[in-house]
Amino acid sequence: MNLFDLSGRIALLTGSSRGIGYALARGLAEAGATIVLNGVSADRLAQARERLREEFGEARVHAYAFDVTDPDRVTGAVERIESEVGPIEILVNNAALQHRQPLLDVSLEDWNRVLTTDLTSAFLVGRAVARFQIARGSGKIINVCSVQSDLARPTIAPYTAAKGGLRNLTRAMTAEWASSGLQINGLAPGYIHTEMTQALVDDTEFDAWLRGRAPAGRWGTPDDLVGPAVWLASDGSRYVNGQVIFVDGGMTSVV
């Protein structure tokens, strides 16, 4: 299945030292890609790099610690990766955080923190990488959205606003960059069991609600996202552009 072979391609994944980002990095590496991990914790990033190097070899796993919300550091890191590792042919914008609090109580500081991390970072990293991809006439950008790109629940308004914005940023990138040979799409996980959602998994009431709400009847796992990510990163999706692919166990398909 050569359409899905990523051998020889370089993929940068933001927020990939753990959770969904780590699973996607491992999945792209299994498909043949050379992966570049990113995170703000140098120690956690180094641990993730070493685990993956044990599996895929030193030459195919790299790590760069930088803040995806800092424009200068983003530009500098992307330039270094292009120079030291090679052309970034695949970008996965995964970095995100959550803040749970009633909307009337959310501080402007917390609102801005979530919006900057979950939305503005994708603009900053996406634009920095796209400058190189446009010059080469090809590239893949995958923005990790959410079911909250289309839905809302109480107490997560900043996250919902950011992920809704990311859906439309994906469309805006497509409108401007598809003619230069880029494919920009969104991957929208449903409720995935990770460190970020552990408190919800442990909440028996929420856990029961989720299992009843999703037709699949279970939480998703990070590995459930790997196949769709490999497809979006590969030649198999070369005429797919501006789409958001929901991987949610059917949650957004039913009422």
Short mmCIF file of the C-alpha atoms (twelve columns), coordinates in Angstrom:
data_MODEL
# 
_entry.id   MODEL 
# 
loop_
_atom_site.group_PDB 
_atom_site.id 
_atom_site.type_symbol 
_atom_site.label_atom_id 
_atom_site.label_alt_id 
_atom_site.label_comp_id 
_atom_site.label_asym_id 
_atom_site.label_seq_id 
_atom_site.Cartn_x 
_atom_site.Cartn_y 
_atom_site.Cartn_z 
_atom_site.pdbx_PDB_model_num 
ATOM 1   C CA . MET A 1   0.000   0.000  0.000  1 
ATOM 2   C CA . ASN A 2   2.467   2.607  -1.221 1 
ATOM 3   C CA . LEU A 3   -0.162  5.340  -0.947 1 
ATOM 4   C CA . PHE A 4   0.224   5.223  2.837  1 
ATOM 5   C CA . ASP A 5   3.993   4.762  3.016  1 
ATOM 6   C CA . LEU A 6   5.682   7.715  4.746  1 
ATOM 7   C CA . SER A 7   9.241   6.443  4.362  1 
ATOM 8   C CA . GLY A 8   11.758  9.249  3.940  1 
ATOM 9   C CA . ARG A 9   9.342   11.985 5.006  1 
ATOM 10  C CA . ILE A 10  9.923   14.248 7.982  1 
ATOM 11  C CA . ALA A 11  7.056   15.016 10.350 1 
ATOM 12  C CA . LEU A 12  7.007   17.662 13.083 1 
ATOM 13  C CA . LEU A 13  4.417   17.100 15.804 1 
ATOM 14  C CA . THR A 14  3.792   19.776 18.425 1 
ATOM 15  C CA . GLY A 15  2.878   18.708 21.944 1 
ATOM 16  C CA . SER A 16  4.138   15.188 21.288 1 
ATOM 17  C CA . SER A 17  5.980   14.151 24.445 1 
ATOM 18  C CA . ARG A 18  2.885   12.316 25.743 1 
ATOM 19  C CA . GLY A 19  -0.777  11.555 25.105 1 
ATOM 20  C CA . ILE A 20  -2.290  11.939 21.660 1 
ATOM 21  C CA . GLY A 21  0.764   13.681 20.217 1 
ATOM 22  C CA . TYR A 22  3.070   10.861 21.297 1 
ATOM 23  C CA . ALA A 23  0.733   8.207  19.872 1 
ATOM 24  C CA . LEU A 24  0.530   10.058 16.552 1 
ATOM 25  C CA . ALA A 25  4.317   10.433 16.434 1 
ATOM 26  C CA . ARG A 26  4.776   6.722  17.018 1 
ATOM 27  C CA . GLY A 27  2.141   5.920  14.389 1 
ATOM 28  C CA . LEU A 28  3.770   8.106  11.736 1 
ATOM 29  C CA . ALA A 29  7.121   6.503  12.564 1 
ATOM 30  C CA . GLU A 30  5.582   3.045  12.130 1 
ATOM 31  C CA . ALA A 31  4.462   4.187  8.670  1 
ATOM 32  C CA . GLY A 32  8.090   5.083  7.880  1 
ATOM 33  C CA . ALA A 33  8.367   8.776  8.742  1 
ATOM 34  C CA . THR A 34  11.271  10.458 10.486 1 
ATOM 35  C CA . ILE A 35  9.656   12.247 13.418 1 
ATOM 36  C CA . VAL A 36  10.480  15.468 15.235 1 
ATOM 37  C CA . LEU A 37  8.961   15.672 18.700 1 
ATOM 38  C CA . ASN A 38  8.132   18.958 20.411 1 
ATOM 39  C CA . GLY A 39  7.210   20.051 23.914 1 
ATOM 40  C CA . VAL A 40  8.070   22.653 26.539 1 
ATOM 41  C CA . SER A 41  9.428   20.226 29.137 1 
ATOM 42  C CA . ALA A 42  12.928  19.278 28.010 1 
ATOM 43  C CA . ASP A 43  13.083  16.353 30.438 1 
ATOM 44  C CA . ARG A 44  9.769   14.811 29.386 1 
ATOM 45  C CA . LEU A 45  10.652  15.381 25.738 1 
ATOM 46  C CA . ALA A 46  14.011  13.650 26.141 1 
ATOM 47  C CA . GLN A 47  12.335  10.653 27.761 1 
ATOM 48  C CA . ALA A 48  9.845   10.385 24.896 1 
ATOM 49  C CA . ARG A 49  12.637  10.677 22.343 1 
ATOM 50  C CA . GLU A 50  14.658  7.900  23.953 1 
ATOM 51  C CA . ARG A 51  11.668  5.539  24.122 1 
ATOM 52  C CA . LEU A 52  10.973  6.033  20.439 1 
ATOM 53  C CA . ARG A 53  14.635  5.781  19.480 1 
ATOM 54  C CA . GLU A 54  14.754  2.354  21.094 1 
ATOM 55  C CA . GLU A 55  12.013  1.306  18.693 1 
ATOM 56  C CA . PHE A 56  12.857  3.196  15.505 1 
ATOM 57  C CA . GLY A 57  16.528  4.159  15.789 1 
ATOM 58  C CA . GLU A 58  18.356  7.368  16.566 1 
ATOM 59  C CA . ALA A 59  18.382  8.702  13.013 1 
ATOM 60  C CA . ARG A 60  14.577  8.702  12.723 1 
ATOM 61  C CA . VAL A 61  13.624  10.337 16.032 1 
ATOM 62  C CA . HIS A 62  14.494  13.928 16.932 1 
ATOM 63  C CA . ALA A 63  13.270  16.347 19.585 1 
ATOM 64  C CA . TYR A 64  13.178  20.135 19.823 1 
ATOM 65  C CA . ALA A 65  11.952  21.849 22.978 1 
ATOM 66  C CA . PHE A 66  10.357  25.196 22.201 1 
ATOM 67  C CA . ASP A 67  7.281   27.203 23.161 1 
ATOM 68  C CA . VAL A 68  4.787   27.040 20.285 1 
ATOM 69  C CA . THR A 69  3.187   30.297 21.456 1 
ATOM 70  C CA . ASP A 70  6.418   32.318 21.097 1 
ATOM 71  C CA . PRO A 71  6.701   33.644 17.520 1 
ATOM 72  C CA . ASP A 72  10.479  34.094 17.567 1 
ATOM 73  C CA . ARG A 73  11.146  30.653 19.038 1 
ATOM 74  C CA . VAL A 74  8.766   29.040 16.580 1 
ATOM 75  C CA . THR A 75  10.490  30.657 13.611 1 
ATOM 76  C CA . GLY A 76  13.935  29.785 14.929 1 
ATOM 77  C CA . ALA A 77  13.012  26.170 15.700 1 
ATOM 78  C CA . VAL A 78  11.418  25.569 12.297 1 
ATOM 79  C CA . GLU A 79  14.494  26.999 10.572 1 
ATOM 80  C CA . ARG A 80  16.769  24.774 12.670 1 
ATOM 81  C CA . ILE A 81  14.726  21.653 11.934 1 
ATOM 82  C CA . GLU A 82  14.756  22.406 8.209  1 
ATOM 83  C CA . SER A 83  18.542  22.867 8.354  1 
ATOM 84  C CA . GLU A 84  19.514  20.122 10.802 1 
ATOM 85  C CA . VAL A 85  16.967  17.360 10.125 1 
ATOM 86  C CA . GLY A 86  15.542  18.166 6.695  1 
ATOM 87  C CA . PRO A 87  12.412  19.499 5.006  1 
ATOM 88  C CA . ILE A 88  9.290   19.329 7.157  1 
ATOM 89  C CA . GLU A 89  6.860   17.600 4.819  1 
ATOM 90  C CA . ILE A 90  4.253   16.833 7.497  1 
ATOM 91  C CA . LEU A 91  3.167   19.093 10.350 1 
ATOM 92  C CA . VAL A 92  0.778   17.964 13.080 1 
ATOM 93  C CA . ASN A 93  -0.456  20.872 15.199 1 
ATOM 94  C CA . ASN A 94  -1.398  19.016 18.372 1 
ATOM 95  C CA . ALA A 95  -0.300  21.250 21.271 1 
ATOM 96  C CA . ALA A 96  -3.259  22.057 23.506 1 
ATOM 97  C CA . LEU A 97  -4.432  22.465 27.062 1 
ATOM 98  C CA . GLN A 98  -7.785  22.471 28.837 1 
ATOM 99  C CA . HIS A 99  -9.335  24.758 31.467 1 
ATOM 100 C CA . ARG A 100 -12.566 23.696 33.154 1 
ATOM 101 C CA . GLN A 101 -14.533 26.457 34.857 1 
ATOM 102 C CA . PRO A 102 -17.955 28.081 34.427 1 
ATOM 103 C CA . LEU A 103 -17.838 30.773 31.762 1 
ATOM 104 C CA . LEU A 104 -18.934 33.506 34.176 1 
ATOM 105 C CA . ASP A 105 -15.890 32.731 36.328 1 
ATOM 106 C CA . VAL A 106 -13.186 32.346 33.667 1 
ATOM 107 C CA . SER A 107 -10.514 35.003 33.986 1 
ATOM 108 C CA . LEU A 108 -9.228  36.821 30.928 1 
ATOM 109 C CA . GLU A 109 -5.796  35.387 31.701 1 
ATOM 110 C CA . ASP A 110 -7.084  31.812 31.540 1 
ATOM 111 C CA . TRP A 111 -9.157  32.549 28.443 1 
ATOM 112 C CA . ASN A 112 -6.129  33.961 26.643 1 
ATOM 113 C CA . ARG A 113 -3.894  31.098 27.824 1 
ATOM 114 C CA . VAL A 114 -6.159  28.481 26.254 1 
ATOM 115 C CA . LEU A 115 -6.766  30.435 23.048 1 
ATOM 116 C CA . THR A 116 -3.062  31.121 22.612 1 
ATOM 117 C CA . THR A 117 -2.007  27.524 23.203 1 
ATOM 118 C CA . ASP A 118 -4.806  25.761 21.341 1 
ATOM 119 C CA . LEU A 119 -5.374  28.121 18.418 1 
ATOM 120 C CA . THR A 120 -2.703  30.790 17.990 1 
ATOM 121 C CA . SER A 121 0.093   28.202 18.176 1 
ATOM 122 C CA . ALA A 122 -1.340  26.428 15.129 1 
ATOM 123 C CA . PHE A 123 -1.303  29.725 13.249 1 
ATOM 124 C CA . LEU A 124 2.298   30.440 14.277 1 
ATOM 125 C CA . VAL A 125 3.761   26.994 13.623 1 
ATOM 126 C CA . GLY A 126 1.573   26.403 10.578 1 
ATOM 127 C CA . ARG A 127 2.670   29.639 8.935  1 
ATOM 128 C CA . ALA A 128 6.351   29.072 9.715  1 
ATOM 129 C CA . VAL A 129 6.280   25.577 8.221  1 
ATOM 130 C CA . ALA A 130 4.063   26.572 5.289  1 
ATOM 131 C CA . ARG A 131 6.606   29.148 4.095  1 
ATOM 132 C CA . PHE A 132 9.007   26.296 3.358  1 
ATOM 133 C CA . GLN A 133 6.331   23.936 2.043  1 
ATOM 134 C CA . ILE A 134 4.926   26.530 -0.363 1 
ATOM 135 C CA . ALA A 135 8.409   27.163 -1.758 1 
ATOM 136 C CA . ARG A 136 8.734   23.410 -2.415 1 
ATOM 137 C CA . GLY A 137 5.212   23.080 -3.818 1 
ATOM 138 C CA . SER A 138 3.999   20.371 -1.438 1 
ATOM 139 C CA . GLY A 139 3.229   19.669 2.201  1 
ATOM 140 C CA . LYS A 140 0.758   18.259 4.689  1 
ATOM 141 C CA . ILE A 141 -0.648  20.085 7.714  1 
ATOM 142 C CA . ILE A 142 -2.913  18.279 10.166 1 
ATOM 143 C CA . ASN A 143 -4.596  20.417 12.823 1 
ATOM 144 C CA . VAL A 144 -5.810  18.370 15.785 1 
ATOM 145 C CA . CYS A 145 -9.290  19.710 16.418 1 
ATOM 146 C CA . SER A 146 -11.966 18.128 18.648 1 
ATOM 147 C CA . VAL A 147 -15.626 17.218 18.828 1 
ATOM 148 C CA . GLN A 148 -15.730 20.616 20.533 1 
ATOM 149 C CA . SER A 149 -14.962 22.112 17.141 1 
ATOM 150 C CA . ASP A 150 -18.679 21.526 16.456 1 
ATOM 151 C CA . LEU A 151 -20.211 20.918 19.896 1 
ATOM 152 C CA . ALA A 152 -20.205 22.597 23.289 1 
ATOM 153 C CA . ARG A 153 -20.456 21.491 26.903 1 
ATOM 154 C CA . PRO A 154 -20.637 23.540 30.100 1 
ATOM 155 C CA . THR A 155 -17.387 24.674 31.775 1 
ATOM 156 C CA . ILE A 156 -15.025 24.377 28.778 1 
ATOM 157 C CA . ALA A 157 -15.843 27.566 26.856 1 
ATOM 158 C CA . PRO A 158 -12.239 28.645 26.113 1 
ATOM 159 C CA . TYR A 159 -11.391 25.218 24.729 1 
ATOM 160 C CA . THR A 160 -14.600 25.120 22.673 1 
ATOM 161 C CA . ALA A 161 -13.909 28.565 21.221 1 
ATOM 162 C CA . ALA A 162 -10.308 27.628 20.410 1 
ATOM 163 C CA . LYS A 163 -11.188 24.344 18.736 1 
ATOM 164 C CA . GLY A 164 -13.994 25.959 16.759 1 
ATOM 165 C CA . GLY A 165 -11.495 28.560 15.613 1 
ATOM 166 C CA . LEU A 166 -9.031  25.825 14.674 1 
ATOM 167 C CA . ARG A 167 -11.640 24.231 12.417 1 
ATOM 168 C CA . ASN A 168 -12.016 27.481 10.503 1 
ATOM 169 C CA . LEU A 169 -8.282  28.192 10.559 1 
ATOM 170 C CA . THR A 170 -7.938  24.862 8.746  1 
ATOM 171 C CA . ARG A 171 -10.326 26.143 6.100  1 
ATOM 172 C CA . ALA A 172 -8.513  29.487 5.869  1 
ATOM 173 C CA . MET A 173 -5.167  27.745 5.389  1 
ATOM 174 C CA . THR A 174 -6.734  25.645 2.650  1 
ATOM 175 C CA . ALA A 175 -8.175  28.697 0.915  1 
ATOM 176 C CA . GLU A 176 -4.747  30.341 0.762  1 
ATOM 177 C CA . TRP A 177 -2.279  27.450 0.451  1 
ATOM 178 C CA . ALA A 178 -3.965  24.574 -1.409 1 
ATOM 179 C CA . SER A 179 -3.108  26.115 -4.765 1 
ATOM 180 C CA . SER A 180 0.574   25.840 -3.778 1 
ATOM 181 C CA . GLY A 181 0.341   22.071 -3.389 1 
ATOM 182 C CA . LEU A 182 -0.461  21.824 0.321  1 
ATOM 183 C CA . GLN A 183 -3.184  19.708 1.922  1 
ATOM 184 C CA . ILE A 184 -4.450  21.085 5.222  1 
ATOM 185 C CA . ASN A 185 -7.009  19.081 7.169  1 
ATOM 186 C CA . GLY A 186 -8.281  18.651 10.699 1 
ATOM 187 C CA . LEU A 187 -8.389  15.526 12.828 1 
ATOM 188 C CA . ALA A 188 -11.133 15.785 15.441 1 
ATOM 189 C CA . PRO A 189 -10.906 13.286 18.301 1 
ATOM 190 C CA . GLY A 190 -13.876 12.494 20.447 1 
ATOM 191 C CA . TYR A 191 -13.379 11.727 24.121 1 
ATOM 192 C CA . ILE A 192 -9.983  10.044 24.286 1 
ATOM 193 C CA . HIS A 193 -8.580  8.490  27.453 1 
ATOM 194 C CA . THR A 194 -5.388  10.474 28.166 1 
ATOM 195 C CA . GLU A 195 -3.795  12.263 31.099 1 
ATOM 196 C CA . MET A 196 -5.838  15.356 30.216 1 
ATOM 197 C CA . THR A 197 -9.142  13.452 30.486 1 
ATOM 198 C CA . GLN A 198 -8.246  11.171 33.401 1 
ATOM 199 C CA . ALA A 199 -10.375 13.173 35.828 1 
ATOM 200 C CA . LEU A 200 -13.387 12.645 33.559 1 
ATOM 201 C CA . VAL A 201 -12.666 8.929  33.231 1 
ATOM 202 C CA . ASP A 202 -12.573 8.696  37.030 1 
ATOM 203 C CA . ASP A 203 -15.865 10.588 37.360 1 
ATOM 204 C CA . THR A 204 -18.398 7.740  37.395 1 
ATOM 205 C CA . GLU A 205 -21.279 9.997  36.377 1 
ATOM 206 C CA . PHE A 206 -19.406 11.443 33.384 1 
ATOM 207 C CA . ASP A 207 -18.028 8.048  32.415 1 
ATOM 208 C CA . ALA A 208 -21.553 6.618  32.315 1 
ATOM 209 C CA . TRP A 209 -22.777 9.619  30.295 1 
ATOM 210 C CA . LEU A 210 -19.973 9.197  27.757 1 
ATOM 211 C CA . ARG A 211 -20.537 5.485  27.308 1 
ATOM 212 C CA . GLY A 212 -24.235 6.114  26.777 1 
ATOM 213 C CA . ARG A 213 -23.725 9.115  24.501 1 
ATOM 214 C CA . ALA A 214 -21.190 7.650  22.057 1 
ATOM 215 C CA . PRO A 215 -22.673 4.937  19.807 1 
ATOM 216 C CA . ALA A 216 -19.376 3.020  20.109 1 
ATOM 217 C CA . GLY A 217 -20.101 2.730  23.828 1 
ATOM 218 C CA . ARG A 218 -16.551 3.385  24.975 1 
ATOM 219 C CA . TRP A 219 -13.792 5.935  25.403 1 
ATOM 220 C CA . GLY A 220 -11.438 6.332  22.484 1 
ATOM 221 C CA . THR A 221 -7.728  5.625  22.767 1 
ATOM 222 C CA . PRO A 222 -4.854  7.607  21.240 1 
ATOM 223 C CA . ASP A 223 -4.153  4.634  18.964 1 
ATOM 224 C CA . ASP A 224 -7.633  5.025  17.443 1 
ATOM 225 C CA . LEU A 225 -6.361  8.246  15.855 1 
ATOM 226 C CA . VAL A 226 -3.267  6.797  14.223 1 
ATOM 227 C CA . GLY A 227 -4.863  5.350  11.073 1 
ATOM 228 C CA . PRO A 228 -6.695  8.551  10.126 1 
ATOM 229 C CA . ALA A 229 -3.543  10.596 10.849 1 
ATOM 230 C CA . VAL A 230 -1.396  8.375  8.623  1 
ATOM 231 C CA . TRP A 231 -3.997  8.692  5.868  1 
ATOM 232 C CA . LEU A 232 -4.061  12.495 6.129  1 
ATOM 233 C CA . ALA A 233 -0.249  12.595 6.135  1 
ATOM 234 C CA . SER A 234 0.068   10.315 3.102  1 
ATOM 235 C CA . ASP A 235 -0.476  10.439 -0.637 1 
ATOM 236 C CA . GLY A 236 -3.734  8.597  -0.019 1 
ATOM 237 C CA . SER A 237 -5.363  11.932 0.860  1 
ATOM 238 C CA . ARG A 238 -3.762  14.108 -1.815 1 
ATOM 239 C CA . TYR A 239 -7.116  15.521 -3.007 1 
ATOM 240 C CA . VAL A 240 -8.570  15.945 0.491  1 
ATOM 241 C CA . ASN A 241 -8.380  19.543 1.608  1 
ATOM 242 C CA . GLY A 242 -10.020 21.716 4.232  1 
ATOM 243 C CA . GLN A 243 -11.848 18.798 5.865  1 
ATOM 244 C CA . VAL A 244 -12.246 17.935 9.534  1 
ATOM 245 C CA . ILE A 245 -12.283 14.169 10.076 1 
ATOM 246 C CA . PHE A 246 -14.161 13.223 13.247 1 
ATOM 247 C CA . VAL A 247 -12.864 10.171 15.112 1 
ATOM 248 C CA . ASP A 248 -15.398 10.107 17.909 1 
ATOM 249 C CA . GLY A 249 -17.136 6.723  18.016 1 
ATOM 250 C CA . GLY A 250 -20.133 8.276  16.245 1 
ATOM 251 C CA . MET A 251 -20.822 10.960 18.868 1 
ATOM 252 C CA . THR A 252 -21.348 13.829 16.402 1 
ATOM 253 C CA . SER A 253 -23.593 11.678 14.176 1 
ATOM 254 C CA . VAL A 254 -26.448 11.138 16.612 1 
ATOM 255 C CA . VAL A 255 -28.730 13.153 18.849 1 
# 
